[in-house]
Coordinates of N, CA and C in Angstrom, one line a residue:
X1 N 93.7 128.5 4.0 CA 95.0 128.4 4.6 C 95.0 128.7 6.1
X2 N 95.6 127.3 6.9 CA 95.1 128.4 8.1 C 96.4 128.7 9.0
X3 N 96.2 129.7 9.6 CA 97.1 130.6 10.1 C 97.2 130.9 11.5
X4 N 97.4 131.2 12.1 CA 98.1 131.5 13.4 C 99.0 132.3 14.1
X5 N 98.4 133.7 14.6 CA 99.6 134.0 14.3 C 99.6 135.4 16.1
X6 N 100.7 135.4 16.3 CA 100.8 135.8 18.1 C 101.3 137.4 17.6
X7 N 101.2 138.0 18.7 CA 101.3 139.4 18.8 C 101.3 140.0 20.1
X8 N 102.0 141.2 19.9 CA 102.2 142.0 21.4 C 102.9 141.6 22.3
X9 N 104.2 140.5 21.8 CA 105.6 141.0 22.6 C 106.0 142.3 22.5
X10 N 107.0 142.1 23.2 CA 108.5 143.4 23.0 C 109.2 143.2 24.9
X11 N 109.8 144.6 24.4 CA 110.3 144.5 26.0 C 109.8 145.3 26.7
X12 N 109.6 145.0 28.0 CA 109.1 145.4 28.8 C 110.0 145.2 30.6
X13 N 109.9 146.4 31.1 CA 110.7 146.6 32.7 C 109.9 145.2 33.5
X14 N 110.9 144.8 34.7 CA 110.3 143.7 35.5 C 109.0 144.5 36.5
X15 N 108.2 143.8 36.5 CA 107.0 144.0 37.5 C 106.1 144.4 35.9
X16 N 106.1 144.8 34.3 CA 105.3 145.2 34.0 C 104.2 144.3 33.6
X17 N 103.1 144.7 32.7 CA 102.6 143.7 31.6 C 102.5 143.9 30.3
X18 N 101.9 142.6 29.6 CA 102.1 142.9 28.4 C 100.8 141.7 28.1
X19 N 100.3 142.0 27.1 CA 98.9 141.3 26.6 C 99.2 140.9 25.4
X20 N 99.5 139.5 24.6 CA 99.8 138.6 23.7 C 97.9 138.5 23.2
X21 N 98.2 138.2 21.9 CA 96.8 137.6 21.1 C 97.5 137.0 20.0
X22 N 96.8 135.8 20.0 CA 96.5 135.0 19.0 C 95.7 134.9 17.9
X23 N 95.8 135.5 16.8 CA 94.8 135.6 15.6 C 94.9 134.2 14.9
X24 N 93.9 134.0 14.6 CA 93.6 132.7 14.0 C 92.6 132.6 12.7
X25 N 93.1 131.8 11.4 CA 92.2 132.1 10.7 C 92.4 130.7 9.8
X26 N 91.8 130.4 9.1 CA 91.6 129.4 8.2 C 91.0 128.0 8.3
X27 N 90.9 128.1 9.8 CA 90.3 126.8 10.3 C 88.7 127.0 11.3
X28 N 88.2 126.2 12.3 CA 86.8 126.6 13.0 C 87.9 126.7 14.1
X29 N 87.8 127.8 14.6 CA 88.7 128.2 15.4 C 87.5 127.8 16.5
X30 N 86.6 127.9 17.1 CA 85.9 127.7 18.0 C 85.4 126.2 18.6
X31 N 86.1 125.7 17.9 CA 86.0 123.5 17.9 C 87.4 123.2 18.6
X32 N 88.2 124.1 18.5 CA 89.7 123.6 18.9 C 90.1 123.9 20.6
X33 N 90.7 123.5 20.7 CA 91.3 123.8 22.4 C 92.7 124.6 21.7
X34 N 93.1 125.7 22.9 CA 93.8 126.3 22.6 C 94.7 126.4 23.6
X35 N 96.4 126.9 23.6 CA 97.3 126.8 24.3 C 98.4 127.6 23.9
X36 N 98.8 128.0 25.4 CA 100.2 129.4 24.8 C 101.2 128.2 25.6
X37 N 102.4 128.8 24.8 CA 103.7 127.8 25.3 C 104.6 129.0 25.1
X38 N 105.7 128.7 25.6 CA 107.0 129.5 26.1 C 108.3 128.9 25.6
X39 N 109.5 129.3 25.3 CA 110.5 128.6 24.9 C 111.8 129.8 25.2
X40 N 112.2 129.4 26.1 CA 113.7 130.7 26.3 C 114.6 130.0 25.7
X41 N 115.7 130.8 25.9 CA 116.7 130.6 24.7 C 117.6 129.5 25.7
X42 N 117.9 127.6 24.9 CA 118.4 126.7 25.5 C 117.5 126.5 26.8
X43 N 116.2 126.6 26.3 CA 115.4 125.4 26.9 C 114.4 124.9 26.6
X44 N 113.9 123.5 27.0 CA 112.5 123.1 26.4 C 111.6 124.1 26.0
X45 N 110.6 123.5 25.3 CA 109.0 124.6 25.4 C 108.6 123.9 26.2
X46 N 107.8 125.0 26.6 CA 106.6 124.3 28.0 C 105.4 125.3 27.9
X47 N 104.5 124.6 28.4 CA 103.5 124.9 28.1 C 103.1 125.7 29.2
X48 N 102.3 126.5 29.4 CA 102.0 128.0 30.2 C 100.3 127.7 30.4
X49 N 99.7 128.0 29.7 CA 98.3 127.8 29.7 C 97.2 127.4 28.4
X50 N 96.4 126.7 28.7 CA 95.6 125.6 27.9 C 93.6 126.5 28.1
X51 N 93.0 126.5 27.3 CA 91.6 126.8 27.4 C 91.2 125.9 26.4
X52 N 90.3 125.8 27.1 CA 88.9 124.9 26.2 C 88.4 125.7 24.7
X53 N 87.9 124.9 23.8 CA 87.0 125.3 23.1 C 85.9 126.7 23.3
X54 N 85.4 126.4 24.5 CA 84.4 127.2 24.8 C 85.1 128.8 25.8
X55 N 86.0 128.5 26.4 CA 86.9 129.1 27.1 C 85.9 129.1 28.6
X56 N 85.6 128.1 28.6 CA 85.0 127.7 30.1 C 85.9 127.0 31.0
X57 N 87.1 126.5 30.4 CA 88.0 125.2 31.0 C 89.5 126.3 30.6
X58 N 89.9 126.6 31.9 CA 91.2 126.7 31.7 C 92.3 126.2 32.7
X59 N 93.7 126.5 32.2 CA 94.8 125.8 33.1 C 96.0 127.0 32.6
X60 N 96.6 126.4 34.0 CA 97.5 127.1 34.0 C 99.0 126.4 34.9
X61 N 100.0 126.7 34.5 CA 101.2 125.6 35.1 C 101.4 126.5 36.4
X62 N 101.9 125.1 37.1 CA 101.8 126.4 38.6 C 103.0 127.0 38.7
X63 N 103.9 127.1 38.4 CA 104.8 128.3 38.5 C 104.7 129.7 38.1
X64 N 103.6 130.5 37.7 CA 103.2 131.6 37.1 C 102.6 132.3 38.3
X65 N 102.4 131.1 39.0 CA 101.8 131.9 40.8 C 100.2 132.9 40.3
X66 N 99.3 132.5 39.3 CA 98.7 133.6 39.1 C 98.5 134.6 38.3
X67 N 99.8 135.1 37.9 CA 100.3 136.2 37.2 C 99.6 136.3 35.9
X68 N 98.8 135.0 35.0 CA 98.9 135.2 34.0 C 97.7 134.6 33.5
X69 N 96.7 135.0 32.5 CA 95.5 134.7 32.7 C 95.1 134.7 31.0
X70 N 94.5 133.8 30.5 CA 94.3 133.7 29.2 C 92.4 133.1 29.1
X71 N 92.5 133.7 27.8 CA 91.2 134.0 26.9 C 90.8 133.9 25.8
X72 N 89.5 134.1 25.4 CA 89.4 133.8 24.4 C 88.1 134.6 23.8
X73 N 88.3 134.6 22.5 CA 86.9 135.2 22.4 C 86.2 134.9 20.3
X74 N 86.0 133.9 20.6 CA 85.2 133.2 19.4 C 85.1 133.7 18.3
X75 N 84.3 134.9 18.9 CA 83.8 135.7 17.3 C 84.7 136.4 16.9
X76 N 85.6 136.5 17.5 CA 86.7 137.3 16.7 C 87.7 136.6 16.3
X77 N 87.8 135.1 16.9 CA 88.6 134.0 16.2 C 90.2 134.4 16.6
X78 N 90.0 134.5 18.1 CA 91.4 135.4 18.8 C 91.1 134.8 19.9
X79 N 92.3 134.4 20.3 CA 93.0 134.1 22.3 C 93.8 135.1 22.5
X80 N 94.2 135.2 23.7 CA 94.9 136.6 24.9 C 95.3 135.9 25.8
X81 N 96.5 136.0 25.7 CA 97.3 136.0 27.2 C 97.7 137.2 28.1
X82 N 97.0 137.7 29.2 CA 97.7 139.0 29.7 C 98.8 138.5 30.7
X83 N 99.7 138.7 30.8 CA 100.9 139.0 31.8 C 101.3 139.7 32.3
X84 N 100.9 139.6 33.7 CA 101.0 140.6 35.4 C 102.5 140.3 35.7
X85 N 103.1 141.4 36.1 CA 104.6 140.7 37.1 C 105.0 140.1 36.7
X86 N 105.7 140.8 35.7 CA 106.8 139.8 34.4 C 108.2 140.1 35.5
X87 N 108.7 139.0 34.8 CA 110.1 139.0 35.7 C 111.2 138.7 34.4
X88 N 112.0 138.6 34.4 CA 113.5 138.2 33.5 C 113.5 137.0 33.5
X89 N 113.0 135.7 34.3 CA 112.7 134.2 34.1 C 111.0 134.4 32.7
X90 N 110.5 135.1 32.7 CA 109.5 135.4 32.5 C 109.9 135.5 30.3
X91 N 111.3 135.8 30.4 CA 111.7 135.9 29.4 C 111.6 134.9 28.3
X92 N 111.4 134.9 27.1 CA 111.2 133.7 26.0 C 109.8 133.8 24.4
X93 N 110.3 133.2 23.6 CA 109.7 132.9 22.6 C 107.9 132.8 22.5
X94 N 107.0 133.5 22.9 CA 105.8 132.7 23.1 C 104.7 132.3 22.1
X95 N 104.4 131.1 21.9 CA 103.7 130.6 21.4 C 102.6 130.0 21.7
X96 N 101.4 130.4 20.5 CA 100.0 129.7 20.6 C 99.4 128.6 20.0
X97 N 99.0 127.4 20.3 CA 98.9 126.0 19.7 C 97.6 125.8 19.7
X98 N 97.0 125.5 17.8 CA 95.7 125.1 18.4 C 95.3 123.9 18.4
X99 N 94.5 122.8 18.9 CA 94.6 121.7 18.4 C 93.3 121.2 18.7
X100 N 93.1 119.8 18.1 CA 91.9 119.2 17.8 C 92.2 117.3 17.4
X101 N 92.3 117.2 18.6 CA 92.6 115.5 18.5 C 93.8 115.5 18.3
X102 N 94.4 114.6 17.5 CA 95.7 114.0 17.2 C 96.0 114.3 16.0
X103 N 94.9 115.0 15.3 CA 94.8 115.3 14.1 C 95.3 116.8 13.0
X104 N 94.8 117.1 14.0 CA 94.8 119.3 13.8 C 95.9 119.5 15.1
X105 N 96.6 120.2 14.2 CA 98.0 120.6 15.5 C 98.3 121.7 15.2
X106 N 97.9 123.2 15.1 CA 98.5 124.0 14.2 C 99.6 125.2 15.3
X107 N 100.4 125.7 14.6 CA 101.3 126.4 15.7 C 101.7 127.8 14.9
X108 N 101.6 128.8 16.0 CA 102.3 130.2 15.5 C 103.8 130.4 15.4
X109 N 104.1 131.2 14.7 CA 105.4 131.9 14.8 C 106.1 132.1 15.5
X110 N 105.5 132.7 17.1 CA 105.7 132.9 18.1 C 106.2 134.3 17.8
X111 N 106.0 134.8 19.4 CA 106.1 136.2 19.9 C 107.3 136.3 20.3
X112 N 108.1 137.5 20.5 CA 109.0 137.8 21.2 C 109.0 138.5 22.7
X113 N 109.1 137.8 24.4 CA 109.2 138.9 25.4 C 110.2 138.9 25.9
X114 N 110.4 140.3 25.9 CA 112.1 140.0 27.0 C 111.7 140.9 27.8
X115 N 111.7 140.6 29.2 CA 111.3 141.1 30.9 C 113.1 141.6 31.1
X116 N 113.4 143.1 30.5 CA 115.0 143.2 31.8 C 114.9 144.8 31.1
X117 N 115.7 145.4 32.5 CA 115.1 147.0 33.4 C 116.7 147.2 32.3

């Protein structure tokens, strides 16, 4: 059965951070390219950041300025998003996507962050 599943929102004051992981299980989690997405309340998802397979290749949308840096780590069959200098835009649904061609698309639950003092 495979699974997907995000962790380590909540709320948190502006300027703090907070470290999201993605647990993953039922599939080769190490063949897939992986990706966190965002979704606030009445607006698209958008995608935040993308890593490779290997977690040699990453990206990041440029409005994050930096702030936010993701990982991975195979043998534990887990990605991480840390987030520096959360702001209240910062706020929304987040979600981990793993995928593999056009074929394997799988998606989490999603996390909950709300950035407000």
């Amino acid at each position: 059965q495979v699974q997907l599943v995000e962790s380590g929102g909540g709320l948190v004051q502006p300027g703090g951070s907070l470290r999201l992981t993605c647990s993953a299980s039922g599939f080769s989690f190490g063949t897939f390219g992986l990706s966190w997405h965002r979704q606030a309340p009445g607006k698209e998802r958008e995608r935040v950041a993308v890593i490779g397979p290997t977690g040699s290749d990453t990206y990041y949308t440029n409005s994050l300025n930096g702030r936010f840096t993701v990982w991975r780590d195979n043998d534990k069959n887990a990605a991480y998003l840390q987030m520096n200098s959360l702001q209240p835009n910062d706020t929304a649904v987040y979600y981990c996507n793993a995928r593999l061609g056009s074929r394997y698309n799988y998606w989490g639950q999603g996390t909950q962050v709300t950035v407000s003092s």
